[in-house]
């Protein structure tokens, strides 16, 4: 297999071979800390919009970019090497729920620009910071029926997903992303549409960015929602030649551990990422989740001691305090070693 030469993020393979990199934490959890109102989400531009917009966090990149900038900078100050764009739900398919699908390109472009400016502010020659263009799942799934009484029913097709993801990828790269992150995958067919769009963009543009693919094991079955085991999931996305594959969301680190161990065993030719929730949901907690920074960081340190991970961070319920504690816990430890290095070309 011909090794990949990246046009952006070229330093990442070498950095990952030398040390564990730290990803940022939750965006939604931090947005909640600002206690924003419907008016904040709307701004002047959308004050007469017919749909409620308060839960549309991606819209804040247009109406309250200062909030998104502050969140990025908080994670960078805590020690994150990689920050994600505020684009988890910024596909046209997801934004159609708010009657804002036509703004998907603008949301992705502006979100990437905000993250790029924050990363550049904190980058130094000895400590570069990177922007991951985030592609999340959509509210519609290609392999799971929306109707329990009709298992064959579908509310979206592959081509619609592909086109929506292509628009997102194009804007994320134009806005300054260093790498792409297809995350929180619970339907592998949706993910394949995203990966097809990524590959199509690479071929058309001549760009080639590092790619991270992150699945979500939803419960103790050890499978993603569309039915695959972790190993089967890896083999079904391996063709995309990701820089890293991993798991995020749904589970805390303790429950995620056996599935990261499984990925470690089967994915010897790529790096491993892991960014769990802060334990289990807890409505009495400030973040909505159980684990304090000390608990999450201690668990992820154990992953590093076992040699399981190359990238660690946090998902739902994690904050800059969690990310700072995680960084302190893993920085002294060596990164997981690859058994084979098929997918990327070492930087000179």
Coordinates of C-alpha atoms in Angstrom, one line a residue:
X1 CA 0.0 0.0 0.0
X2 CA 1.4 3.4 -1.0
X3 CA 2.2 5.6 2.0
X4 CA 0.3 8.8 2.4
X5 CA 1.9 12.2 2.1
X6 CA -0.1 14.9 3.8
X7 CA -0.5 18.5 2.6
X8 CA -1.5 19.7 6.1
X9 CA -0.8 18.5 9.6
X10 CA 2.4 16.9 8.4
X11 CA 3.9 17.0 11.8
X12 CA 1.2 14.8 13.4
X13 CA 2.6 11.3 12.6
X14 CA 6.0 12.1 14.0
X15 CA 4.5 13.8 17.1
X16 CA 2.2 10.8 17.7
X17 CA 5.1 8.4 17.5
X18 CA 6.9 10.4 20.2
X19 CA 4.2 11.3 22.7
X20 CA 0.6 11.2 23.6
X21 CA -1.4 14.1 22.2
X22 CA -4.3 15.7 24.0
X23 CA -7.6 16.5 22.4
X24 CA -10.0 19.0 23.8
X25 CA -13.2 18.3 25.8
X26 CA -16.9 18.9 25.4
X27 CA -18.2 21.9 23.5
X28 CA -21.9 21.5 24.6
X29 CA -21.0 21.3 28.3
X30 CA -19.0 24.5 28.1
X31 CA -21.7 26.3 26.1
X32 CA -24.1 25.5 29.0
X33 CA -21.8 27.3 31.4
X34 CA -22.5 30.6 29.6
X35 CA -26.3 30.3 30.4
X36 CA -27.2 31.7 27.1
X37 CA -30.7 32.8 26.2
X38 CA -32.8 32.3 23.1
X39 CA -31.8 35.9 22.2
X40 CA -28.1 35.0 22.4
X41 CA -28.5 32.2 19.9
X42 CA -30.6 34.3 17.5
X43 CA -28.6 37.5 17.6
X44 CA -29.9 40.3 15.4
X45 CA -29.6 38.2 12.2
X46 CA -32.1 35.6 13.3
X47 CA -34.3 37.5 15.6
X48 CA -37.4 36.8 13.5
X49 CA -36.5 33.2 12.6
X50 CA -39.7 31.0 12.9
X51 CA -38.0 28.1 14.8
X52 CA -36.6 27.9 18.3
X53 CA -32.8 28.1 18.1
X54 CA -31.6 27.9 21.7
X55 CA -30.2 24.3 21.4
X56 CA -28.4 25.0 18.1
X57 CA -24.8 25.3 19.4
X58 CA -23.3 25.4 15.9
X59 CA -25.2 28.6 15.2
X60 CA -23.2 30.4 17.9
X61 CA -20.3 30.4 15.5
X62 CA -22.3 33.0 13.6
X63 CA -24.2 34.8 16.4
X64 CA -21.8 34.6 19.4
X65 CA -18.4 33.7 18.0
X66 CA -16.9 35.2 21.2
X67 CA -18.3 32.3 23.2
X68 CA -16.9 29.7 20.8
X69 CA -13.5 31.5 20.8
X70 CA -13.4 31.6 24.6
X71 CA -14.2 27.8 24.8
X72 CA -11.4 27.0 22.4
X73 CA -8.9 29.2 24.2
X74 CA -9.9 27.6 27.5
X75 CA -9.0 24.2 26.2
X76 CA -5.8 25.4 24.6
X77 CA -4.8 27.1 27.9
X78 CA -5.4 23.8 29.7
X79 CA -3.0 22.1 27.4
X80 CA -4.9 20.7 24.5
X81 CA -2.8 19.9 21.4
X82 CA -5.8 19.5 19.2
X83 CA -9.1 21.4 19.3
X84 CA -12.3 20.5 17.4
X85 CA -14.3 22.9 15.3
X86 CA -17.8 23.7 16.6
X87 CA -19.4 21.7 13.8
X88 CA -20.6 18.5 15.3
X89 CA -24.1 19.1 14.0
X90 CA -23.3 21.5 11.1
X91 CA -24.4 19.4 8.2
X92 CA -27.2 20.7 6.1
X93 CA -29.2 17.6 7.1
X94 CA -28.9 18.4 10.8
X95 CA -29.5 22.1 10.3
X96 CA -32.7 21.4 8.3
X97 CA -34.3 20.7 11.7
X98 CA -33.9 24.4 12.4
X99 CA -34.7 25.5 8.9
X100 CA -31.1 26.6 8.5
X101 CA -29.7 23.9 6.2
X102 CA -28.7 26.6 3.6
X103 CA -26.3 28.0 6.2
X104 CA -24.3 24.8 6.7
X105 CA -21.4 25.9 4.5
X106 CA -21.1 29.3 6.3
X107 CA -21.3 27.6 9.7
X108 CA -18.5 25.2 8.9
X109 CA -16.3 27.9 7.3
X110 CA -16.7 30.4 10.2
X111 CA -16.3 27.7 12.9
X112 CA -13.0 26.5 11.3
X113 CA -11.8 30.1 11.1
X114 CA -12.5 30.7 14.8
X115 CA -10.7 27.5 15.8
X116 CA -7.8 28.3 13.5
X117 CA -7.3 31.8 15.0
X118 CA -7.4 30.3 18.6
X119 CA -4.9 27.5 17.7
X120 CA -2.5 30.0 16.0
X121 CA -2.7 32.2 19.1
X122 CA -1.4 29.4 21.3
X123 CA 1.0 27.7 18.8
X124 CA 4.8 27.9 19.2
X125 CA 7.6 26.4 17.2
X126 CA 8.1 23.8 19.9
X127 CA 4.4 23.2 20.6
X128 CA 2.2 23.5 17.6
X129 CA -1.6 23.3 18.0
X130 CA -3.9 21.7 15.5
X131 CA -7.5 22.2 14.4
X132 CA -9.6 19.1 13.8
X133 CA -12.6 19.7 11.5
X134 CA -15.4 17.8 13.2
X135 CA -17.9 15.8 11.2
X136 CA -20.6 14.4 13.5
X137 CA -23.5 12.0 12.9
X138 CA -26.8 13.3 11.5
X139 CA -30.3 13.0 12.9
X140 CA -31.1 10.7 10.0
X141 CA -29.5 7.3 9.6
X142 CA -29.0 5.2 6.5
X143 CA -29.0 1.8 8.1
X144 CA -31.4 2.2 11.0
X145 CA -35.1 2.5 10.6
X146 CA -36.8 5.6 12.2
X147 CA -40.0 3.5 12.6
X148 CA -39.9 0.5 15.0
X149 CA -43.0 -0.9 13.1
X150 CA -41.2 -0.8 9.8
X151 CA -37.6 -2.1 10.0
X152 CA -37.0 -1.5 6.3
X153 CA -38.0 2.2 6.4
X154 CA -35.2 4.8 5.9
X155 CA -35.4 8.6 6.0
X156 CA -32.2 9.4 4.2
X157 CA -30.1 7.9 1.4
X158 CA -26.4 7.5 0.8
X159 CA -26.2 10.2 -1.8
X160 CA -27.9 12.8 0.3
X161 CA -25.5 12.1 3.2
X162 CA -22.5 12.2 0.9
X163 CA -23.5 15.6 -0.6
X164 CA -24.1 17.0 2.9
X165 CA -20.7 15.8 4.2
X166 CA -18.9 17.0 1.1
X167 CA -20.2 20.5 1.7
X168 CA -19.0 20.3 5.3
X169 CA -15.5 18.9 4.4
X170 CA -14.9 21.6 1.8
X171 CA -15.8 24.4 4.1
X172 CA -13.8 23.0 7.1
X173 CA -10.6 22.7 5.0
X174 CA -11.1 26.1 3.4
X175 CA -11.5 27.6 6.9
X176 CA -8.1 26.2 8.0
X177 CA -8.5 22.8 9.5
X178 CA -5.3 20.7 9.9
X179 CA -7.0 17.3 10.1
X180 CA -10.5 15.9 9.8
X181 CA -12.4 14.0 12.5
X182 CA -15.4 11.8 11.7
X183 CA -16.7 11.2 15.2
X184 CA -19.4 9.7 17.4
X185 CA -20.2 7.0 14.7
X186 CA -23.2 4.9 15.6
X187 CA -24.2 4.1 12.1
X188 CA -21.4 2.8 9.9
X189 CA -23.2 3.5 6.7
X190 CA -23.5 7.1 7.6
X191 CA -19.8 7.1 8.4
X192 CA -19.1 5.5 5.0
X193 CA -20.9 8.4 3.3
X194 CA -18.7 10.8 5.3
X195 CA -15.6 8.9 4.4
X196 CA -16.6 8.7 0.7
X197 CA -17.1 12.5 0.8
X198 CA -13.7 13.0 2.4
X199 CA -12.0 10.8 -0.2
X200 CA -13.8 12.6 -3.0
X201 CA -12.7 16.0 -1.7
X202 CA -9.1 14.8 -1.4
X203 CA -9.2 13.5 -5.0
X204 CA -10.8 16.7 -6.5
X205 CA -8.8 19.2 -4.5
X206 CA -5.3 17.6 -4.4
X207 CA -5.4 18.2 -0.6
X208 CA -4.7 15.3 1.8
X209 CA -5.3 15.9 5.5
X210 CA -4.8 13.4 8.4
X211 CA -8.1 11.6 9.3
X212 CA -9.3 10.4 12.6
X213 CA -12.3 8.0 12.7
X214 CA -14.1 7.6 16.1
X215 CA -16.9 5.2 16.8
X216 CA -19.3 5.0 19.7
X217 CA -20.1 1.9 21.6
X218 CA -23.5 2.6 23.0
X219 CA -23.9 -0.1 25.7
X220 CA -22.5 -3.3 27.3
X221 CA -23.2 -5.2 24.1
X222 CA -19.8 -3.9 22.8
X223 CA -21.4 -2.9 19.5
X224 CA -22.2 0.4 17.8
X225 CA -25.9 1.0 17.3
X226 CA -25.9 -0.3 13.7
X227 CA -24.7 -3.7 15.1
X228 CA -21.0 -4.0 14.5
X229 CA -18.4 -5.0 17.1
X230 CA -15.4 -2.8 17.5
X231 CA -13.2 -5.1 15.4
X232 CA -15.8 -5.3 12.6
X233 CA -16.2 -1.5 12.7
X234 CA -12.4 -1.1 12.3
X235 CA -12.3 -3.5 9.3
X236 CA -15.2 -1.7 7.7
X237 CA -13.5 1.8 7.8
X238 CA -9.9 0.7 7.5
X239 CA -9.9 1.4 3.7
X240 CA -10.0 5.1 4.5
X241 CA -6.4 4.8 5.8
X242 CA -6.9 7.0 8.9
X243 CA -4.1 8.4 10.9
X244 CA -6.0 7.3 14.0
X245 CA -9.0 5.3 14.9
X246 CA -10.8 5.4 18.2
X247 CA -13.9 5.6 20.4
X248 CA -15.7 8.5 22.0
X249 CA -19.0 9.3 23.8
X250 CA -21.7 7.2 25.4
X251 CA -19.4 5.6 28.0
X252 CA -17.0 6.8 30.6
X253 CA -13.4 5.6 30.5
X254 CA -13.9 2.6 32.9
X255 CA -16.6 1.1 30.7
X256 CA -14.8 2.0 27.4
X257 CA -11.5 0.3 28.4
X258 CA -12.2 -3.2 27.0
X259 CA -13.2 -1.8 23.7
X260 CA -10.1 0.4 23.5
X261 CA -8.1 -2.8 24.3
X262 CA -9.9 -4.5 21.4
X263 CA -9.0 -1.7 19.0
X264 CA -5.4 -1.8 20.2
X265 CA -5.2 -5.5 19.3
X266 CA -6.7 -5.3 15.8
X267 CA -5.6 -1.8 14.6
X268 CA -1.8 -2.3 14.8
X269 CA -1.2 -0.1 11.7
X270 CA -2.8 3.1 13.0
X271 CA -2.8 5.3 16.1
X272 CA -5.5 5.0 18.7
X273 CA -7.6 7.8 20.0
X274 CA -9.9 7.8 23.1
X275 CA -12.1 10.5 24.4
X276 CA -14.7 9.2 26.8
X277 CA -17.5 11.0 28.6
X278 CA -16.9 12.1 32.2
X279 CA -18.5 8.9 33.5
X280 CA -22.2 8.4 33.6
X281 CA -24.9 11.1 33.4
X282 CA -25.7 12.7 36.8
X283 CA -28.2 15.6 36.7
X284 CA -27.1 16.7 40.1
X285 CA -23.6 17.5 38.8
X286 CA -22.6 20.9 37.4
X287 CA -21.5 19.2 34.2
X288 CA -24.3 16.7 34.1
X289 CA -21.8 13.8 34.5
X290 CA -20.3 11.9 37.4
X291 CA -16.6 12.2 37.1
X292 CA -14.3 14.9 38.5
X293 CA -11.1 15.8 36.6
X294 CA -9.1 13.7 39.0
X295 CA -11.1 10.6 38.3
X296 CA -11.2 10.9 34.5
X297 CA -7.5 11.7 34.3
X298 CA -6.5 8.8 36.6
X299 CA -8.5 6.3 34.4
X300 CA -6.9 7.6 31.2
X301 CA -3.5 7.5 32.8
X302 CA -4.1 3.8 33.3
X303 CA -4.8 3.5 29.5
X304 CA -1.5 5.2 28.8
X305 CA 0.4 3.0 31.2
X306 CA -1.0 -0.1 29.5
X307 CA 0.2 1.3 26.1
X308 CA -3.2 1.6 24.6
X309 CA -3.5 5.2 23.4
X310 CA -1.9 7.9 21.2
X311 CA -4.6 10.6 21.5
X312 CA -6.7 11.2 24.6
X313 CA -9.3 13.8 25.5
X314 CA -12.8 14.2 26.7
X315 CA -16.4 14.1 25.4
X316 CA -19.7 14.9 27.2
X317 CA -19.3 16.4 30.7
X318 CA -15.6 17.2 30.3
X319 CA -14.2 20.7 30.8
X320 CA -10.8 22.5 30.6
X321 CA -10.2 21.3 34.1
X322 CA -10.6 17.7 32.9
X323 CA -8.3 18.3 30.0
X324 CA -5.6 20.0 32.1
X325 CA -5.7 17.0 34.5
X326 CA -5.6 14.5 31.6
X327 CA -2.6 16.3 30.1
X328 CA -0.7 16.3 33.4
X329 CA -1.4 12.6 33.8
X330 CA -0.3 11.4 30.4
X331 CA 2.5 13.7 29.3
X332 CA 5.2 11.8 31.3
X333 CA 4.2 8.5 29.7
X334 CA 5.3 7.0 26.4
X335 CA 2.8 6.8 23.5
X336 CA 1.5 3.5 22.2
X337 CA 3.8 2.0 19.5
X338 CA 2.5 0.9 16.1
X339 CA 3.1 -2.7 15.1
X340 CA 3.1 -1.6 11.4
X341 CA 3.1 1.8 9.8
X342 CA 1.3 1.4 6.5
X343 CA -0.9 4.5 6.3
X344 CA 1.4 7.5 6.4
X345 CA 4.8 8.7 5.3
X346 CA 7.2 9.9 7.9
X347 CA 8.0 13.6 7.7
X348 CA 11.5 14.4 6.7

